[in-house]
Amino acid sequence: IFESINLYPNPSPGSLGIRFAGARASNILVQVTNAGGQQVLSKTLQVAPNDYKILGNLPAGTYWVKLTDLASKTAAVKQLVVQ
């Protein structure tokens, strides 16, 4: 599922958007951590194939976005740069 998930745009002007192109319907836990290790966002999303979700704005910096499929318990981590 995670091969088809992209953070968009990346680098970003401030908003965090996630495109679930080709992903199957699922519940995804999204956890965003800043460079200092502080969790700045945690949200569970119900997604369908080809969904695009905007999660909000972040200040400039580098972030790690952990995506966890709650059904299969698989996870992936992607880097996001906010300018």
XYZ file of C-alpha atoms in Angstrom:
83
model
C 0.000 0.000 0.000
C 2.792 2.464 0.824
C 4.424 2.415 -2.604
C 1.396 4.315 -3.889
C 1.320 6.965 -1.140
C 3.073 10.266 -1.779
C 3.528 13.414 0.277
C 2.577 16.276 -1.997
C 3.991 18.776 -2.619
C 7.418 17.921 -1.279
C 9.115 20.252 -0.616
C 5.999 22.015 0.604
C 5.193 25.691 1.099
C 3.539 24.756 4.405
C 0.607 22.420 3.855
C 0.841 18.668 4.334
C -0.996 16.769 1.628
C -1.019 13.012 1.113
C -1.993 11.377 -2.173
C -3.193 7.769 -1.924
C -2.895 6.917 -5.636
C -3.836 3.303 -6.186
C -4.040 2.564 -2.467
C -6.756 0.218 -1.289
C -9.444 1.389 1.106
C -8.006 1.403 4.595
C -7.610 3.253 7.879
C -4.214 4.929 8.042
C -2.646 6.418 11.165
C -0.540 9.455 10.216
C 2.045 10.646 12.760
C 4.251 13.651 12.009
C 7.438 14.239 13.993
C 9.700 17.282 13.719
C 13.506 17.231 13.570
C 13.638 17.561 17.374
C 11.689 14.311 17.813
C 8.458 15.976 18.947
C 5.211 14.619 17.539
C 3.380 17.577 16.002
C 0.416 15.762 14.430
C -1.376 12.461 14.861
C -4.509 11.639 12.913
C -6.355 8.554 11.679
C -7.677 8.794 8.129
C -10.184 6.659 6.275
C -8.816 6.494 2.760
C -10.070 5.163 -0.538
C -8.178 4.603 -3.772
C -6.958 7.863 -5.341
C -7.831 9.994 -2.293
C -5.987 13.225 -1.581
C -6.077 14.450 2.008
C -4.806 17.793 3.289
C -3.856 17.571 6.950
C -2.954 21.156 7.715
C -0.078 23.596 7.774
C 3.356 23.147 9.328
C 6.093 25.692 10.010
C 9.306 25.544 7.976
C 11.499 22.555 8.794
C 12.141 18.889 8.158
C 9.571 16.338 9.286
C 9.203 12.577 9.380
C 5.759 11.284 8.450
C 4.958 7.771 9.704
C 2.045 6.069 7.956
C 0.612 2.948 9.598
C -2.028 0.726 7.994
C -4.163 -0.162 11.010
C -5.500 -3.368 9.447
C -2.189 -4.966 8.481
C -0.042 -3.124 11.070
C 2.514 -2.325 8.363
C 4.217 1.059 8.439
C 6.401 3.317 6.345
C 8.231 6.542 7.123
C 8.610 9.353 4.599
C 10.482 12.645 4.869
C 8.749 15.985 4.302
C 10.505 19.317 3.857
C 8.516 22.501 4.513
C 10.068 25.677 3.145
